PDB file of C-alpha atoms in Angstrom:
ATOM      1  CA  MET A   1      48.468 -51.126  14.471  1.00 51.00           C
ATOM      2  CA  HIS A   2      45.808 -49.039  16.248  1.00 54.00           C
ATOM      3  CA  ASN A   3      44.175 -45.966  14.664  1.00 55.00           C
ATOM      4  CA  ASP A   4      43.390 -43.140  17.138  1.00 58.00           C
ATOM      5  CA  ILE A   5      41.452 -40.919  14.729  1.00 58.00           C
ATOM      6  CA  PRO A   6      37.877 -40.467  16.004  1.00 57.00           C
ATOM      7  CA  GLY A   7      35.140 -41.276  13.513  1.00 56.00           C
ATOM      8  CA  ASP A   8      37.509 -43.388  11.408  1.00 55.00           C
ATOM      9  CA  GLU A   9      35.780 -46.690  12.112  1.00 56.00           C
ATOM     10  CA  PRO A  10      34.998 -49.102   9.291  1.00 53.00           C
ATOM     11  CA  PHE A  11      31.695 -48.680   7.433  1.00 54.00           C
ATOM     12  CA  GLU A  12      30.583 -52.260   8.097  1.00 54.00           C
ATOM     13  CA  ASP A  13      29.914 -51.403  11.750  1.00 52.00           C
ATOM     14  CA  ASP A  14      27.380 -48.689  10.951  1.00 61.00           C
ATOM     15  CA  ASP A  15      24.047 -50.109   9.754  1.00 67.00           C
ATOM     16  CA  ASN A  16      22.502 -46.621   9.422  1.00 78.00           C
ATOM     17  CA  TRP A  17      25.198 -45.233   7.159  1.00 85.00           C
ATOM     18  CA  ILE A  18      23.851 -43.263   4.184  1.00 86.00           C
ATOM     19  CA  SER A  19      26.091 -42.104   1.363  1.00 90.00           C
ATOM     20  CA  LYS A  20      26.601 -38.417   0.764  1.00 91.00           C
ATOM     21  CA  THR A  21      25.080 -38.817  -2.695  1.00 93.00           C
ATOM     22  CA  GLN A  22      21.939 -40.371  -1.215  1.00 90.00           C
ATOM     23  CA  ARG A  23      21.653 -37.564   1.352  1.00 88.00           C
ATOM     24  CA  LYS A  24      21.951 -35.006  -1.475  1.00 89.00           C
ATOM     25  CA  ARG A  25      19.238 -36.781  -3.492  1.00 90.00           C
ATOM     26  CA  GLU A  26      16.905 -36.784  -0.490  1.00 88.00           C
ATOM     27  CA  ALA A  27      17.594 -33.092   0.196  1.00 87.00           C
ATOM     28  CA  GLU A  28      16.936 -32.246  -3.460  1.00 90.00           C
ATOM     29  CA  ALA A  29      13.665 -34.219  -3.408  1.00 89.00           C
ATOM     30  CA  LEU A  30      12.536 -32.244  -0.348  1.00 90.00           C
ATOM     31  CA  GLN A  31      13.504 -28.977  -2.058  1.00 90.00           C
ATOM     32  CA  ASN A  32      11.504 -29.979  -5.156  1.00 91.00           C
ATOM     33  CA  LEU A  33       8.499 -30.760  -2.979  1.00 92.00           C
ATOM     34  CA  GLY A  34       8.993 -27.396  -1.255  1.00 92.00           C
ATOM     35  CA  LYS A  35       9.146 -25.723  -4.679  1.00 92.00           C
ATOM     36  CA  ARG A  36       5.761 -27.272  -5.523  1.00 90.00           C
ATOM     37  CA  LEU A  37       4.383 -25.797  -2.291  1.00 92.00           C
ATOM     38  CA  THR A  38       5.643 -22.328  -3.263  1.00 92.00           C
ATOM     39  CA  GLU A  39       3.754 -22.580  -6.571  1.00 90.00           C
ATOM     40  CA  LEU A  40       0.390 -23.075  -4.856  1.00 88.00           C
ATOM     41  CA  LYS A  41      -2.071 -20.285  -4.215  1.00 86.00           C
ATOM     42  CA  ALA A  42      -2.458 -19.256  -0.567  1.00 87.00           C
ATOM     43  CA  GLU A  43      -5.910 -20.877  -0.383  1.00 84.00           C
ATOM     44  CA  GLN A  44      -4.511 -24.170  -1.677  1.00 85.00           C
ATOM     45  CA  ARG A  45      -1.540 -24.008   0.704  1.00 89.00           C
ATOM     46  CA  ARG A  46      -3.940 -23.738   3.657  1.00 88.00           C
ATOM     47  CA  GLN A  47      -5.271 -27.180   2.721  1.00 86.00           C
ATOM     48  CA  ILE A  48      -1.801 -28.722   3.077  1.00 90.00           C
ATOM     49  CA  PRO A  49      -0.779 -29.953   6.552  1.00 92.00           C
ATOM     50  CA  ILE A  50       2.395 -27.909   7.084  1.00 93.00           C
ATOM     51  CA  SER A  51       3.911 -26.296  10.155  1.00 94.00           C
ATOM     52  CA  ASP A  52       3.894 -22.555  10.808  1.00 94.00           C
ATOM     53  CA  ARG A  53       7.674 -22.564  10.395  1.00 95.00           C
ATOM     54  CA  LEU A  54       7.407 -24.025   6.892  1.00 94.00           C
ATOM     55  CA  GLN A  55       4.547 -21.650   6.031  1.00 94.00           C
ATOM     56  CA  GLU A  56       6.729 -18.689   7.059  1.00 96.00           C
ATOM     57  CA  GLY A  57       9.618 -20.052   4.983  1.00 95.00           C
ATOM     58  CA  ILE A  58       7.365 -20.282   1.928  1.00 95.00           C
ATOM     59  CA  GLU A  59       5.987 -16.773   2.453  1.00 95.00           C
ATOM     60  CA  THR A  60       9.541 -15.438   2.754  1.00 96.00           C
ATOM     61  CA  TYR A  61      10.479 -17.245  -0.473  1.00 95.00           C
ATOM     62  CA  LEU A  62       7.565 -15.592  -2.280  1.00 94.00           C
ATOM     63  CA  ARG A  63       8.688 -12.114  -1.175  1.00 95.00           C
ATOM     64  CA  ILE A  64      12.291 -12.604  -2.335  1.00 94.00           C
ATOM     65  CA  ARG A  65      13.180 -11.384  -5.834  1.00 94.00           C
ATOM     66  CA  SER A  66      16.904 -12.211  -6.038  1.00 94.00           C
ATOM     67  CA  HIS A  67      17.565 -15.535  -7.799  1.00 93.00           C
ATOM     68  CA  GLU A  68      20.418 -16.507  -5.474  1.00 95.00           C
ATOM     69  CA  ALA A  69      18.474 -15.569  -2.344  1.00 95.00           C
ATOM     70  CA  ARG A  70      15.527 -17.651  -3.588  1.00 94.00           C
ATOM     71  CA  ARG A  71      17.850 -20.610  -4.130  1.00 93.00           C
ATOM     72  CA  ARG A  72      19.127 -20.340  -0.538  1.00 95.00           C
ATOM     73  CA  GLN A  73      15.575 -19.962   0.801  1.00 95.00           C
ATOM     74  CA  LEU A  74      14.554 -23.087  -1.110  1.00 93.00           C
ATOM     75  CA  GLN A  75      17.410 -24.936   0.593  1.00 93.00           C
ATOM     76  CA  TYR A  76      16.070 -23.695   3.933  1.00 95.00           C
ATOM     77  CA  ILE A  77      12.570 -24.895   3.008  1.00 94.00           C
ATOM     78  CA  GLY A  78      14.047 -28.313   2.194  1.00 92.00           C
ATOM     79  CA  LYS A  79      15.773 -28.375   5.581  1.00 93.00           C
ATOM     80  CA  VAL A  80      12.550 -27.469   7.407  1.00 93.00           C
ATOM     81  CA  MET A  81      10.681 -30.144   5.450  1.00 92.00           C
ATOM     82  CA  LYS A  82      12.826 -32.827   7.105  1.00 92.00           C
ATOM     83  CA  THR A  83      10.652 -32.341  10.202  1.00 92.00           C
ATOM     84  CA  GLU A  84       7.332 -32.423   8.286  1.00 92.00           C
ATOM     85  CA  ASP A  85       5.027 -35.359   7.523  1.00 93.00           C
ATOM     86  CA  ILE A  86       6.072 -35.757   3.888  1.00 92.00           C
ATOM     87  CA  ASN A  87       3.489 -38.448   3.070  1.00 92.00           C
ATOM     88  CA  ALA A  88       0.624 -36.249   4.285  1.00 91.00           C
ATOM     89  CA  ILE A  89       1.968 -33.318   2.248  1.00 92.00           C
ATOM     90  CA  ARG A  90       2.287 -35.447  -0.907  1.00 90.00           C
ATOM     91  CA  GLU A  91      -1.212 -36.849  -0.439  1.00 88.00           C
ATOM     92  CA  ALA A  92      -2.665 -33.356   0.002  1.00 88.00           C
ATOM     93  CA  LEU A  93      -0.776 -32.124  -3.080  1.00 87.00           C
ATOM     94  CA  ASP A  94      -2.130 -35.051  -5.089  1.00 81.00           C
ATOM     95  CA  ARG A  95      -5.659 -34.102  -4.089  1.00 78.00           C
ATOM     96  CA  LEU A  96      -5.030 -30.568  -5.375  1.00 80.00           C
ATOM     97  CA  ASP A  97      -3.201 -31.615  -8.521  1.00 74.00           C
ATOM     98  CA  SER A  98      -5.701 -31.585 -11.381  1.00 65.00           C
ATOM     99  CA  ALA A  99      -3.630 -34.152 -13.283  1.00 61.00           C
ATOM    100  CA  SER A 100      -3.594 -36.677 -10.440  1.00 68.00           C
ATOM    101  CA  GLU A 101      -5.616 -39.868 -10.137  1.00 75.00           C
ATOM    102  CA  VAL A 102      -7.051 -38.675  -6.832  1.00 75.00           C
ATOM    103  CA  TYR A 103      -8.431 -35.495  -8.404  1.00 77.00           C
ATOM    104  CA  ALA A 104      -9.896 -37.460 -11.310  1.00 82.00           C
ATOM    105  CA  ARG A 105     -11.555 -39.935  -8.950  1.00 86.00           C
ATOM    106  CA  ILE A 106     -13.065 -37.113  -6.860  1.00 87.00           C
ATOM    107  CA  HIS A 107     -14.239 -35.307 -10.007  1.00 88.00           C
ATOM    108  CA  HIS A 108     -15.894 -38.411 -11.462  1.00 92.00           C
ATOM    109  CA  HIS A 109     -17.491 -39.243  -8.111  1.00 92.00           C
ATOM    110  CA  ALA A 110     -19.012 -35.753  -7.853  1.00 93.00           C
ATOM    111  CA  GLU A 111     -20.230 -35.806 -11.471  1.00 95.00           C
ATOM    112  CA  TYR A 112     -21.769 -39.253 -11.007  1.00 95.00           C
ATOM    113  CA  TRP A 113     -23.679 -38.295  -7.861  1.00 94.00           C
ATOM    114  CA  ARG A 114     -24.822 -34.942  -9.209  1.00 94.00           C
ATOM    115  CA  GLY A 115     -26.280 -36.681 -12.255  1.00 94.00           C
ATOM    116  CA  ARG A 116     -28.041 -39.296 -10.144  1.00 94.00           C
ATOM    117  CA  LEU A 117     -29.362 -36.778  -7.618  1.00 94.00           C
ATOM    118  CA  LEU A 118     -30.851 -34.626 -10.373  1.00 92.00           C
ATOM    119  CA  SER A 119     -32.331 -37.482 -12.408  1.00 93.00           C
ATOM    120  CA  GLU A 120     -33.386 -40.136  -9.870  1.00 91.00           C
ATOM    121  CA  GLY A 121     -34.746 -38.054  -7.001  1.00 86.00           C
ATOM    122  CA  LYS A 122     -35.394 -39.362  -3.488  1.00 90.00           C
ATOM    123  CA  GLU A 123     -34.018 -42.902  -3.980  1.00 91.00           C
ATOM    124  CA  ALA A 124     -30.655 -41.516  -5.081  1.00 92.00           C
ATOM    125  CA  LEU A 125     -30.710 -38.960  -2.258  1.00 92.00           C
ATOM    126  CA  THR A 126     -31.262 -41.671   0.369  1.00 92.00           C
ATOM    127  CA  GLU A 127     -28.454 -43.770  -1.083  1.00 93.00           C
ATOM    128  CA  PHE A 128     -26.189 -40.725  -1.305  1.00 92.00           C
ATOM    129  CA  LEU A 129     -26.780 -39.724   2.327  1.00 92.00           C
ATOM    130  CA  ASP A 130     -26.077 -43.295   3.483  1.00 91.00           C
ATOM    131  CA  ALA A 131     -22.747 -43.199   1.635  1.00 89.00           C
ATOM    132  CA  HIS A 132     -21.874 -39.649   2.762  1.00 88.00           C
ATOM    133  CA  PRO A 133     -22.545 -39.265   6.496  1.00 87.00           C
ATOM    134  CA  GLY A 134     -22.177 -35.776   7.870  1.00 85.00           C
ATOM    135  CA  MET A 135     -23.328 -34.046   4.692  1.00 88.00           C
ATOM    136  CA  ASP A 136     -25.485 -30.958   5.282  1.00 90.00           C
ATOM    137  CA  VAL A 137     -28.853 -32.467   4.322  1.00 92.00           C
ATOM    138  CA  GLN A 138     -30.828 -29.231   4.261  1.00 94.00           C
ATOM    139  CA  ALA A 139     -28.325 -27.420   2.030  1.00 92.00           C
ATOM    140  CA  LEU A 140     -28.103 -30.480  -0.217  1.00 93.00           C
ATOM    141  CA  ARG A 141     -31.899 -30.716  -0.629  1.00 94.00           C
ATOM    142  CA  THR A 142     -32.096 -26.979  -1.388  1.00 94.00           C
ATOM    143  CA  LEU A 143     -29.397 -27.229  -4.065  1.00 93.00           C
ATOM    144  CA  ILE A 144     -31.055 -30.272  -5.642  1.00 93.00           C
ATOM    145  CA  ARG A 145     -34.463 -28.561  -5.700  1.00 93.00           C
ATOM    146  CA  ASN A 146     -33.021 -25.347  -7.207  1.00 93.00           C
ATOM    147  CA  ALA A 147     -30.923 -27.230  -9.787  1.00 92.00           C
ATOM    148  CA  MET A 148     -33.988 -29.251 -10.855  1.00 92.00           C
ATOM    149  CA  LYS A 149     -35.997 -26.044 -11.157  1.00 92.00           C
ATOM    150  CA  ASP A 150     -33.199 -24.564 -13.314  1.00 90.00           C
ATOM    151  CA  GLN A 151     -33.351 -27.623 -15.598  1.00 88.00           C
ATOM    152  CA  GLN A 152     -37.136 -27.411 -15.943  1.00 89.00           C
ATOM    153  CA  THR A 153     -37.141 -23.687 -16.731  1.00 90.00           C
ATOM    154  CA  GLY A 154     -34.097 -23.880 -18.986  1.00 87.00           C
ATOM    155  CA  LYS A 155     -32.244 -21.287 -16.928  1.00 86.00           C
ATOM    156  CA  ASN A 156     -28.713 -21.709 -15.683  1.00 84.00           C
ATOM    157  CA  ARG A 157     -28.392 -19.962 -12.352  1.00 86.00           C
ATOM    158  CA  GLY A 158     -25.436 -22.073 -11.220  1.00 90.00           C
ATOM    159  CA  HIS A 159     -27.221 -24.402  -8.811  1.00 92.00           C
ATOM    160  CA  ALA A 160     -26.058 -27.573 -10.591  1.00 91.00           C
ATOM    161  CA  ARG A 161     -22.486 -26.299 -10.354  1.00 93.00           C
ATOM    162  CA  LYS A 162     -22.915 -25.519  -6.647  1.00 93.00           C
ATOM    163  CA  LEU A 163     -24.280 -29.033  -6.105  1.00 93.00           C
ATOM    164  CA  TYR A 164     -21.222 -30.475  -7.862  1.00 94.00           C
ATOM    165  CA  GLN A 165     -18.924 -28.298  -5.733  1.00 92.00           C
ATOM    166  CA  MET A 166     -20.625 -29.366  -2.510  1.00 93.00           C
ATOM    167  CA  ILE A 167     -20.230 -33.057  -3.374  1.00 92.00           C
ATOM    168  CA  ARG A 168     -16.641 -32.540  -4.573  1.00 90.00           C
ATOM    169  CA  ASP A 169     -15.644 -30.612  -1.449  1.00 88.00           C
ATOM    170  CA  TRP A 170     -17.127 -33.265   0.838  1.00 88.00           C
ATOM    171  CA  GLN A 171     -15.338 -36.017  -1.091  1.00 86.00           C
ATOM    172  CA  ARG A 172     -12.036 -34.107  -1.080  1.00 80.00           C
ATOM    173  CA  ASP A 173     -12.265 -33.483   2.658  1.00 78.00           C
ATOM    174  CA  HIS A 174     -13.147 -37.109   3.416  1.00 77.00           C
ATOM    175  CA  SER A 175     -11.049 -38.965   0.828  1.00 67.00           C
ATOM    176  CA  GLY A 176      -8.455 -39.876   3.477  1.00 58.00           C
ATOM    177  CA  ASP A 177     -11.058 -41.488   5.772  1.00 52.00           C
TER     178      ASP A 177
END
């Protein structure tokens, strides 16, 4: 007996078949990732590689006050995220997440180098510049000199913190290289 109903072929013939439950799980995972994006500050969101369309969807979500409208907008964000590079977004979120291994590694790296640069002088600076090509040498030397002067005078004018931030920012920007 022949069945004339279109789309009623057996499942064994379709290697790409995904269950409805699996599709729902994937959609929910994208919505959850989108929800994390909506919780970021605007400055942090600019560091995430997302399309203008997704950025607009997030901004719309943030303006909405109705619970049900927010739920629908989150579904839209999840739909738009299907076209995004999810791995790049997750990696960027991990770099921003203070509880992540990536953040901890960047933090420890910056602390380590700041300590060495302030205590060991030129040898550490040469080694640091070899390991960190493209670093602004003049700004780095100025921060080191000012931070050392702060240590000697016992004043805290924030130069050691700025040195840490410069190293951390370079490491964060180049951690994917």
